[in-house]
Short mmCIF file of C-alpha atoms and ligand atoms in Angstrom, two decimals:
data_model
loop_
_atom_site.label_atom_id
_atom_site.label_comp_id
_atom_site.label_asym_id
_atom_site.label_seq_id
_atom_site.Cartn_x
_atom_site.Cartn_y
_atom_site.Cartn_z
CA MET H 1 32.08 18.03 0.90
CA ILE H 2 32.66 14.30 0.39
CA LYS H 3 32.21 12.23 3.53
CA VAL H 4 34.14 8.96 3.44
CA ILE H 5 34.15 6.11 5.95
CA ASN H 6 37.54 4.38 5.76
CA VAL H 7 37.36 0.83 7.10
CA VAL H 8 40.25 -0.91 8.85
CA GLY H 9 39.99 -4.35 10.41
CA ALA H 10 43.17 -6.36 10.42
CA ARG H 11 46.90 -5.70 10.43
CA PRO H 12 47.45 -5.51 6.65
CA ASN H 13 44.75 -2.81 6.35
CA PHE H 14 46.44 -0.10 8.39
CA MET H 15 49.29 0.70 5.99
CA LYS H 16 46.78 0.91 3.10
CA VAL H 17 44.35 3.27 4.81
CA ALA H 18 46.91 5.58 6.49
CA PRO H 19 48.05 7.38 3.30
CA ILE H 20 44.46 7.75 2.08
CA VAL H 21 43.24 9.33 5.33
CA GLU H 22 46.30 11.58 5.40
CA ALA H 23 45.63 12.75 1.84
CA MET H 24 41.98 13.42 2.75
CA LYS H 25 43.05 15.50 5.74
CA ARG H 26 45.29 17.53 3.43
CA ARG H 27 42.23 18.25 1.26
CA GLU H 28 39.95 19.02 4.20
CA ARG H 29 37.83 21.46 2.22
CA GLU H 30 36.74 18.63 -0.05
CA PHE H 31 36.89 15.51 2.16
CA THR H 32 35.61 14.54 5.60
CA PRO H 33 37.31 11.24 6.45
CA LEU H 34 36.11 8.96 9.24
CA VAL H 35 37.99 5.86 10.35
CA VAL H 36 36.00 2.81 11.45
CA HIS H 37 37.99 -0.05 13.03
CA THR H 38 36.09 -3.33 13.07
CA GLY H 39 38.40 -4.82 15.72
CA GLN H 40 39.10 -7.99 13.70
CA HIS H 41 42.63 -7.55 15.04
CA TYR H 42 42.79 -6.11 18.53
CA ASP H 43 46.12 -6.97 20.23
CA ALA H 44 48.40 -4.01 20.88
CA ALA H 45 51.04 -5.56 18.61
CA MET H 46 48.57 -6.38 15.81
CA SER H 47 46.69 -3.09 15.86
CA ASP H 48 47.60 -0.20 18.24
CA ALA H 49 51.27 -0.13 17.26
CA PHE H 50 50.29 0.59 13.67
CA PHE H 51 48.24 3.66 14.49
CA SER H 52 51.22 5.41 16.07
CA ASP H 53 53.79 4.15 13.55
CA LEU H 54 51.70 5.22 10.57
CA ASP H 55 50.30 8.47 12.03
CA LEU H 56 46.84 7.04 11.55
CA PRO H 57 44.28 8.99 13.60
CA LYS H 58 42.50 7.04 16.33
CA PRO H 59 39.36 5.36 14.98
CA ASP H 60 36.21 7.47 15.15
CA VAL H 61 34.27 4.27 15.69
CA TYR H 62 35.55 0.96 17.10
CA LEU H 63 33.30 -2.05 16.55
CA GLY H 64 35.31 -4.48 18.70
CA VAL H 65 34.24 -7.67 16.92
CA GLY H 66 37.35 -9.72 17.81
CA SER H 67 38.17 -13.29 16.75
CA ALA H 68 35.63 -15.96 15.87
CA SER H 69 34.84 -18.40 13.08
CA HIS H 70 34.69 -16.77 9.65
CA ALA H 71 30.89 -16.80 9.57
CA VAL H 72 30.53 -15.35 13.06
CA GLN H 73 33.25 -12.76 12.52
CA THR H 74 31.86 -11.63 9.16
CA ALA H 75 28.32 -11.50 10.52
CA ALA H 76 29.43 -9.57 13.62
CA VAL H 77 31.15 -6.94 11.48
CA MET H 78 28.03 -6.59 9.31
CA LYS H 79 25.71 -6.28 12.28
CA GLN H 80 27.82 -3.63 13.98
CA PHE H 81 28.76 -1.69 10.85
CA GLU H 82 25.22 -1.25 9.49
CA PRO H 83 24.01 1.22 12.16
CA VAL H 84 27.21 3.26 11.73
CA VAL H 85 26.54 3.68 8.00
CA ILE H 86 22.88 4.53 8.62
CA GLU H 87 23.88 7.13 11.21
CA GLU H 88 26.79 8.70 9.34
CA LYS H 89 25.28 8.68 5.82
CA PRO H 90 28.66 8.74 4.04
CA ASP H 91 29.05 9.56 0.35
CA TRP H 92 31.55 6.73 0.05
CA VAL H 93 32.76 3.80 2.11
CA LEU H 94 36.29 2.74 1.31
CA VAL H 95 37.39 -0.84 2.00
CA VAL H 96 40.90 -2.17 1.40
CA GLY H 97 42.54 -5.54 0.83
CA ASP H 98 40.94 -8.93 1.27
CA VAL H 99 40.23 -9.63 4.93
CA ASN H 100 36.85 -10.64 6.35
CA SER H 101 36.14 -7.04 7.39
CA THR H 102 36.57 -5.92 3.76
CA LEU H 103 33.80 -8.15 2.44
CA ALA H 104 31.53 -7.67 5.45
CA CYS H 105 31.54 -3.87 5.18
CA ALA H 106 31.19 -3.87 1.39
CA LEU H 107 28.13 -6.10 1.71
CA VAL H 108 26.53 -3.79 4.26
CA CYS H 109 26.97 -0.82 1.91
CA VAL H 110 25.59 -2.45 -1.19
CA LYS H 111 22.49 -3.53 0.73
CA LEU H 112 21.97 0.01 2.02
CA GLY H 113 22.58 1.56 -1.40
CA VAL H 114 25.70 3.39 -0.17
CA LYS H 115 28.59 3.66 -2.62
CA VAL H 116 31.60 1.52 -1.82
CA ALA H 117 35.10 1.64 -3.29
CA HIS H 118 37.55 -1.27 -3.06
CA VAL H 119 41.26 -0.48 -2.87
CA GLU H 120 43.57 -3.31 -4.04
CA ALA H 121 40.88 -4.74 -6.30
CA GLY H 122 41.38 -7.41 -8.95
CA LEU H 123 44.08 -9.54 -7.31
CA ARG H 124 43.48 -13.27 -7.83
CA SER H 125 45.39 -16.30 -6.59
CA ARG H 126 42.86 -18.61 -8.32
CA ASP H 127 42.90 -20.66 -5.12
CA ARG H 128 39.41 -20.74 -3.70
CA ALA H 129 40.52 -22.64 -0.62
CA MET H 130 42.11 -19.38 0.48
CA PRO H 131 39.60 -17.34 2.51
CA GLU H 132 40.99 -14.10 1.09
CA GLU H 133 40.27 -15.22 -2.50
CA ILE H 134 36.57 -15.49 -1.73
CA ASN H 135 36.68 -12.07 -0.06
CA ARG H 136 38.37 -10.59 -3.14
CA LEU H 137 35.99 -12.14 -5.69
CA LEU H 138 32.84 -11.11 -3.85
CA THR H 139 33.97 -7.63 -2.84
CA ASP H 140 34.92 -6.83 -6.44
CA GLN H 141 31.57 -8.05 -7.74
CA ILE H 142 29.60 -5.68 -5.50
CA ALA H 143 31.83 -2.59 -5.19
CA ASP H 144 30.98 0.52 -7.24
CA LEU H 145 34.56 1.59 -7.85
CA LEU H 146 37.57 -0.71 -8.09
CA PHE H 147 41.06 0.69 -7.50
CA THR H 148 43.65 -1.69 -8.90
CA PRO H 149 47.40 -1.86 -8.14
CA SER H 150 48.59 -3.26 -11.48
CA ALA H 151 47.42 -4.03 -15.03
CA ASP H 152 47.02 -7.77 -14.32
CA ALA H 153 44.30 -6.90 -11.82
CA ASP H 154 42.40 -4.93 -14.47
CA GLU H 155 42.54 -7.94 -16.77
CA ASN H 156 41.19 -10.22 -14.03
CA LEU H 157 38.26 -7.91 -13.41
CA LEU H 158 37.43 -7.50 -17.09
CA ALA H 159 37.54 -11.28 -17.53
CA GLU H 160 34.96 -11.57 -14.71
CA GLY H 161 32.61 -9.27 -16.61
CA ILE H 162 33.18 -6.13 -14.55
CA PRO H 163 32.59 -3.04 -16.69
CA ARG H 164 35.71 -1.04 -17.51
CA GLU H 165 34.19 2.20 -16.23
CA ARG H 166 34.18 0.81 -12.68
CA ILE H 167 37.93 0.10 -12.77
CA ARG H 168 40.73 2.62 -12.05
CA LEU H 169 44.38 1.60 -12.23
CA VAL H 170 45.93 3.72 -9.46
CA GLY H 171 48.94 1.72 -8.25
CA ASN H 172 49.82 0.26 -4.87
CA VAL H 173 48.80 2.36 -1.90
CA MET H 174 50.81 0.25 0.55
CA ILE H 175 53.93 1.51 -1.15
CA ASP H 176 52.88 5.09 -0.28
CA SER H 177 53.32 4.07 3.38
CA LEU H 178 56.60 2.30 2.67
CA TYR H 179 58.19 5.34 1.00
CA LYS H 180 56.81 7.70 3.61
CA GLN H 181 58.14 5.71 6.57
CA LEU H 182 61.42 4.33 5.16
CA GLU H 183 63.58 7.16 6.49
CA ARG H 184 61.89 7.10 9.89
CA SER H 185 62.31 3.32 10.12
CA ARG H 186 66.10 3.83 10.11
CA GLN H 187 65.76 5.15 13.66
CA SER H 188 64.36 1.81 14.80
CA ARG H 189 66.74 0.00 17.18
CA ILE H 190 65.30 -3.44 16.46
CA LYS H 191 68.41 -4.76 14.68
CA ASP H 192 70.68 -3.69 17.57
CA LYS H 193 68.25 -5.19 20.03
CA LEU H 194 68.40 -8.52 18.21
CA ASP H 195 72.14 -8.15 17.58
CA LEU H 196 71.80 -8.39 13.79
CA LYS H 197 74.18 -7.13 11.12
CA ASP H 198 72.75 -5.83 7.84
CA LYS H 199 72.46 -8.45 5.08
CA ARG H 200 73.58 -11.26 7.41
CA TYR H 201 70.22 -12.55 8.51
CA ALA H 202 66.90 -13.71 7.11
CA VAL H 203 63.35 -12.82 8.18
CA LEU H 204 60.46 -15.27 8.29
CA THR H 205 56.71 -14.67 8.57
CA LEU H 206 54.12 -17.43 8.55
CA HIS H 207 50.42 -17.21 9.28
CA ARG H 208 48.31 -18.65 6.43
CA PRO H 209 45.92 -21.32 7.71
CA SER H 210 47.03 -23.59 4.83
CA ASN H 211 50.58 -23.50 6.24
CA VAL H 212 50.27 -23.22 9.99
CA ASP H 213 47.04 -25.12 10.70
CA ASN H 214 48.19 -28.23 8.85
CA PRO H 215 50.73 -30.39 10.74
CA LEU H 216 52.16 -31.97 7.58
CA THR H 217 52.73 -28.70 5.79
CA PHE H 218 54.01 -26.91 8.88
CA GLY H 219 56.30 -29.90 9.55
CA ARG H 220 57.77 -29.70 6.05
CA ILE H 221 58.42 -25.99 6.51
CA LEU H 222 60.15 -26.67 9.86
CA ASP H 223 62.33 -29.32 8.18
CA ALA H 224 63.41 -26.66 5.70
CA LEU H 225 64.00 -24.06 8.39
CA GLU H 226 66.33 -26.45 10.21
CA LYS H 227 68.54 -26.50 7.11
CA VAL H 228 68.25 -22.86 6.08
CA SER H 229 68.97 -21.62 9.62
CA ALA H 230 72.26 -23.53 9.54
CA GLN H 231 73.30 -21.16 6.70
CA VAL H 232 71.85 -17.90 7.97
CA PRO H 233 70.19 -16.85 11.24
CA ILE H 234 66.44 -16.41 10.84
CA VAL H 235 64.33 -13.92 12.81
CA PHE H 236 60.69 -14.95 13.07
CA PRO H 237 58.13 -12.43 14.37
CA VAL H 238 55.32 -14.83 15.22
CA HIS H 239 51.69 -14.03 14.36
CA PRO H 240 49.23 -14.89 17.19
CA ARG H 241 47.53 -17.52 15.03
CA THR H 242 50.88 -19.22 14.55
CA THR H 243 51.77 -19.05 18.25
CA LYS H 244 48.50 -20.81 18.92
CA THR H 245 48.99 -23.55 16.33
CA ILE H 246 52.63 -24.19 17.34
CA ALA H 247 51.26 -25.09 20.79
CA GLU H 248 48.22 -26.99 19.50
CA LEU H 249 50.25 -29.09 17.06
CA GLY H 250 52.86 -29.87 19.72
CA PHE H 251 55.67 -28.16 17.77
CA ASP H 252 57.00 -26.11 20.74
CA GLU H 253 60.01 -28.29 21.44
CA ARG H 254 60.88 -28.74 17.78
CA VAL H 255 60.82 -25.03 17.13
CA LYS H 256 62.94 -24.32 20.24
CA LYS H 257 65.56 -26.82 19.09
CA ILE H 258 66.22 -25.01 15.80
CA ASP H 259 69.36 -23.10 16.84
CA GLY H 260 69.40 -20.43 14.19
CA LEU H 261 65.68 -19.65 14.43
CA ARG H 262 64.82 -16.75 16.71
CA LEU H 263 61.17 -16.28 17.64
CA VAL H 264 60.07 -12.75 18.56
CA ASP H 265 56.71 -11.07 19.19
CA PRO H 266 54.90 -9.48 16.24
CA LEU H 267 56.56 -6.15 15.38
CA GLY H 268 55.13 -2.73 14.63
CA TYR H 269 55.35 -1.19 11.16
CA LEU H 270 58.61 0.74 11.63
CA ASP H 271 60.50 -2.05 13.39
CA PHE H 272 59.37 -4.58 10.80
CA LEU H 273 60.30 -2.27 7.91
CA SER H 274 63.73 -1.75 9.47
CA LEU H 275 64.11 -5.51 9.90
CA TYR H 276 63.17 -6.71 6.41
CA SER H 277 64.82 -3.84 4.56
CA GLY H 278 68.15 -4.94 6.09
CA ALA H 279 67.63 -8.65 5.50
CA GLN H 280 69.59 -10.80 3.08
CA LEU H 281 66.49 -12.87 2.46
CA VAL H 282 62.82 -12.97 3.42
CA LEU H 283 60.73 -16.15 3.64
CA THR H 284 57.01 -15.50 3.88
CA ASP H 285 53.45 -16.53 3.13
CA SER H 286 52.18 -12.94 3.35
CA GLY H 287 50.86 -11.09 0.31
CA GLY H 288 52.01 -7.59 1.21
CA ILE H 289 55.56 -8.61 2.05
CA GLN H 290 56.02 -9.96 -1.50
CA GLU H 291 55.31 -6.41 -2.69
CA GLU H 292 57.38 -4.57 -0.11
CA THR H 293 60.48 -6.73 -0.64
CA SER H 294 60.13 -6.30 -4.42
CA VAL H 295 60.11 -2.52 -4.10
CA LEU H 296 63.23 -2.59 -1.90
CA GLY H 297 65.11 -5.25 -3.87
CA VAL H 298 65.22 -7.77 -1.02
CA PRO H 299 65.03 -11.40 -2.26
CA CYS H 300 61.74 -12.99 -1.23
CA ILE H 301 60.84 -16.67 -1.12
CA THR H 302 57.10 -17.22 -0.95
CA LEU H 303 56.03 -20.35 0.92
CA ARG H 304 52.83 -20.80 -1.08
CA GLU H 305 51.87 -22.58 -4.29
CA ASN H 306 50.46 -19.42 -5.89
CA THR H 307 50.35 -15.67 -5.63
CA GLU H 308 47.69 -13.07 -6.31
CA ARG H 309 50.54 -10.64 -6.95
CA PRO H 310 52.27 -12.04 -10.09
CA ILE H 311 53.95 -8.73 -10.86
CA THR H 312 56.24 -9.31 -7.85
CA VAL H 313 57.54 -12.39 -9.67
CA THR H 314 57.79 -10.94 -13.18
CA MET H 315 59.19 -7.55 -12.17
CA GLY H 316 60.19 -7.94 -8.53
CA THR H 317 62.34 -10.16 -6.34
CA ASN H 318 59.72 -12.77 -5.49
CA THR H 319 60.03 -16.52 -6.12
CA ILE H 320 57.02 -18.79 -5.55
CA VAL H 321 58.46 -21.88 -3.96
CA GLY H 322 55.60 -23.71 -2.24
CA THR H 323 56.11 -25.84 0.86
CA ASN H 324 58.27 -28.71 -0.35
CA THR H 325 61.27 -28.95 2.00
CA ASP H 326 63.93 -29.49 -0.68
CA LYS H 327 62.56 -26.73 -2.88
CA ILE H 328 62.61 -24.23 0.01
CA VAL H 329 66.17 -25.16 0.93
CA ALA H 330 67.35 -24.97 -2.70
CA ALA H 331 65.67 -21.60 -3.28
CA ALA H 332 67.10 -20.18 -0.05
CA SER H 333 70.62 -21.40 -0.87
CA ALA H 334 70.37 -19.87 -4.34
CA ALA H 335 69.13 -16.56 -2.95
CA LEU H 336 71.94 -16.47 -0.39
CA THR H 337 74.64 -16.99 -3.00
CA GLN H 338 73.32 -15.02 -5.99
CA THR H 339 73.38 -11.26 -6.44
CA ALA H 340 69.96 -9.86 -5.58
CA LYS H 341 67.79 -8.32 -8.30
CA PRO H 342 67.60 -4.52 -8.17
CA PRO H 343 64.50 -2.88 -6.66
CA ALA H 344 61.54 -3.27 -8.98
CA GLY H 345 60.35 -0.08 -10.66
CA ILE H 346 56.74 -1.20 -10.98
CA PRO H 347 54.55 1.36 -12.78
CA LEU H 348 52.49 3.51 -10.35
CA TRP H 349 54.07 1.99 -7.24
CA ASP H 350 55.50 5.42 -6.69
CA GLY H 351 54.19 6.74 -3.38
CA HIS H 352 51.37 8.77 -5.00
CA THR H 353 48.56 6.22 -5.17
CA ALA H 354 46.46 7.86 -2.42
CA GLU H 355 46.35 11.10 -4.44
CA ARG H 356 45.07 9.20 -7.49
CA ILE H 357 42.39 7.53 -5.38
CA LEU H 358 41.21 10.91 -4.10
CA ALA H 359 41.17 12.35 -7.60
CA ALA H 360 38.83 9.54 -8.66
CA LEU H 361 36.54 9.98 -5.65
CA ALA H 362 36.34 13.76 -6.01
C1 LIG D 1 43.73 -12.20 8.91
C2 LIG D 1 43.26 -12.16 7.46
C3 LIG D 1 44.44 -12.40 6.54
C4 LIG D 1 45.60 -11.49 6.84
C5 LIG D 1 45.96 -11.62 8.31
C6 LIG D 1 47.09 -10.73 8.68
C7 LIG D 1 40.98 -12.95 6.97
C8 LIG D 1 40.21 -14.07 6.42
N1 LIG D 1 42.28 -13.20 7.17
O1 LIG D 1 44.14 -13.52 9.19
O2 LIG D 1 44.04 -12.19 5.22
O3 LIG D 1 46.69 -11.83 6.05
O4 LIG D 1 44.80 -11.29 9.08
O5 LIG D 1 47.42 -10.85 10.01
O6 LIG D 1 40.45 -11.89 7.20
N2 LIG D 1 44.53 -13.18 17.10
C9 LIG D 1 44.99 -12.60 18.25
N3 LIG D 1 45.05 -11.24 18.30
C10 LIG D 1 44.67 -10.45 17.28
C11 LIG D 1 44.19 -11.05 16.11
C12 LIG D 1 44.13 -12.41 16.03
O7 LIG D 1 45.36 -13.27 19.19
O8 LIG D 1 44.76 -9.20 17.40
C13 LIG D 1 44.49 -14.66 17.00
C14 LIG D 1 43.18 -15.26 17.40
O9 LIG D 1 43.44 -16.42 18.07
C15 LIG D 1 42.51 -15.56 16.09
C16 LIG D 1 43.69 -15.86 15.19
O10 LIG D 1 44.76 -15.04 15.67
O11 LIG D 1 41.61 -16.61 16.18
C17 LIG D 1 43.47 -15.56 13.75
O12 LIG D 1 42.98 -14.22 13.56
P1 LIG D 1 41.99 -13.87 12.33
O13 LIG D 1 41.72 -12.43 12.31
O14 LIG D 1 40.84 -14.82 12.33
O15 LIG D 1 42.81 -14.28 11.06
P2 LIG D 1 44.34 -14.04 10.68
O16 LIG D 1 44.99 -15.35 10.59
O17 LIG D 1 44.97 -13.00 11.53
#
C-alpha cells in the first residue's frame, strides 16, 4: 500500500490535485491518499467552491495558515505541516504548481527524508521577480520525482543539472479536470445570470502583484480596458488581492466608470469554465488560464512580459502582450476580428495525466 499526502494550498492547486486523488481512490488496493489543505486560500469562493465543483474529498487535515507576508506564510505552512508528516509517515508527499505552499511542504519533506514528488515541474518564466519562479526553481531542486507537462520543462530541468532519471514527462494534469468537467459546466447558469451571449463577450482575470500592486502598470491596463470594453463587454471576476489593491490605489471610481467592464465575485470552477469556454476573448495574467484557453481554442491575451508556459504560444492560442496600453488594445482588436486558432492538440494534454503519475509512483 502506498500512502500519499496530496497537498493543496491555493486556488490553482485544486484542479491539479482532484484528478490525482480520484485516480488513487480508483486504485484503493494500491494507494491510500490523504488530502492536506494548508489554508493559504480560505475564502469560500477561493477554496470551498472548488471542493464541490471538482468532487475533491474534504481535506483530512486543514492547517489554516491564511494570508501573511511570504516569509510568514511559508514558515507557517512549514511549521504546521511538519508534525502531520511525522505523524502520518507517508511513502510520498505530492505537491503541485508553484505557490508558497508548494515550496514550504517540499522543504519540510526533504528535511525529514520523506520522498516528495512535484507535479507541474520544470516551468520557467526566467523572471525571478515573480514569487512563483523562486518557488518553482527551489521545489524542483529538492523534489525526488519531477512530473513535467511538456518537453520544454524537461529541457529546463536538464539544463539546471537535474538528473534525467528524476524527470517524468506525464502531461498536464489540470487538463484532466477540464475534460472531466466540461460537460457538467454546460449546466452552469452563469452566462444567463450575467446576460451574456456566446462569443460576444470577453473575460478578464488579473491578480499578479506585478500588475495589480503597481499603480503605473495597473493604470496602463485600465487605460487599455477602457478602449477594449468599447468593442466588447468584459466580465471581470475579481481576485481578493485585486479587490484590495483597487481600493488601496484609489482606482474604485475609475473602474466603476468603465461602462463595458463588469466586476463580479470570484467564480467556482464550473461557472468559470462555462464563462471562458464561451468567450470570444480572454485577457489574463494567470498561468493556468493560458493553458485552458489553448486547449479549448479560445484566443488568450496574456498581460505579462513572459510566460513559463511557452507551448501555449507555439501550439496554442496564447499571445504574450505585456502591459503596454497600445499593445493590449491592438492585440485585442486583432483577436476580435481574426478567426480563432483551432484547439491545440498538445501531446499528453489528453485527460490521462493522473494515471501516468500513479503509474510512476506505483
Ligand atoms: C497565490 C499564489 C499565486 C496564484 C494565486 C492564485 C503564491 C506566491 N502566489 O497568489 O501563484 O496564482 O494564489 O489565486 O503562492 N485573500 C483573501 N482570501 C483568500 C486568499 C487571499 O482575501 O482566500 C487575499 C488576502 O488579502 C491576501 C491576498 O488575497 O493577502 C493575496 O493572497 P496570497 O495567497 O498571498 O497570494 P495570491 O495573490 O492569491
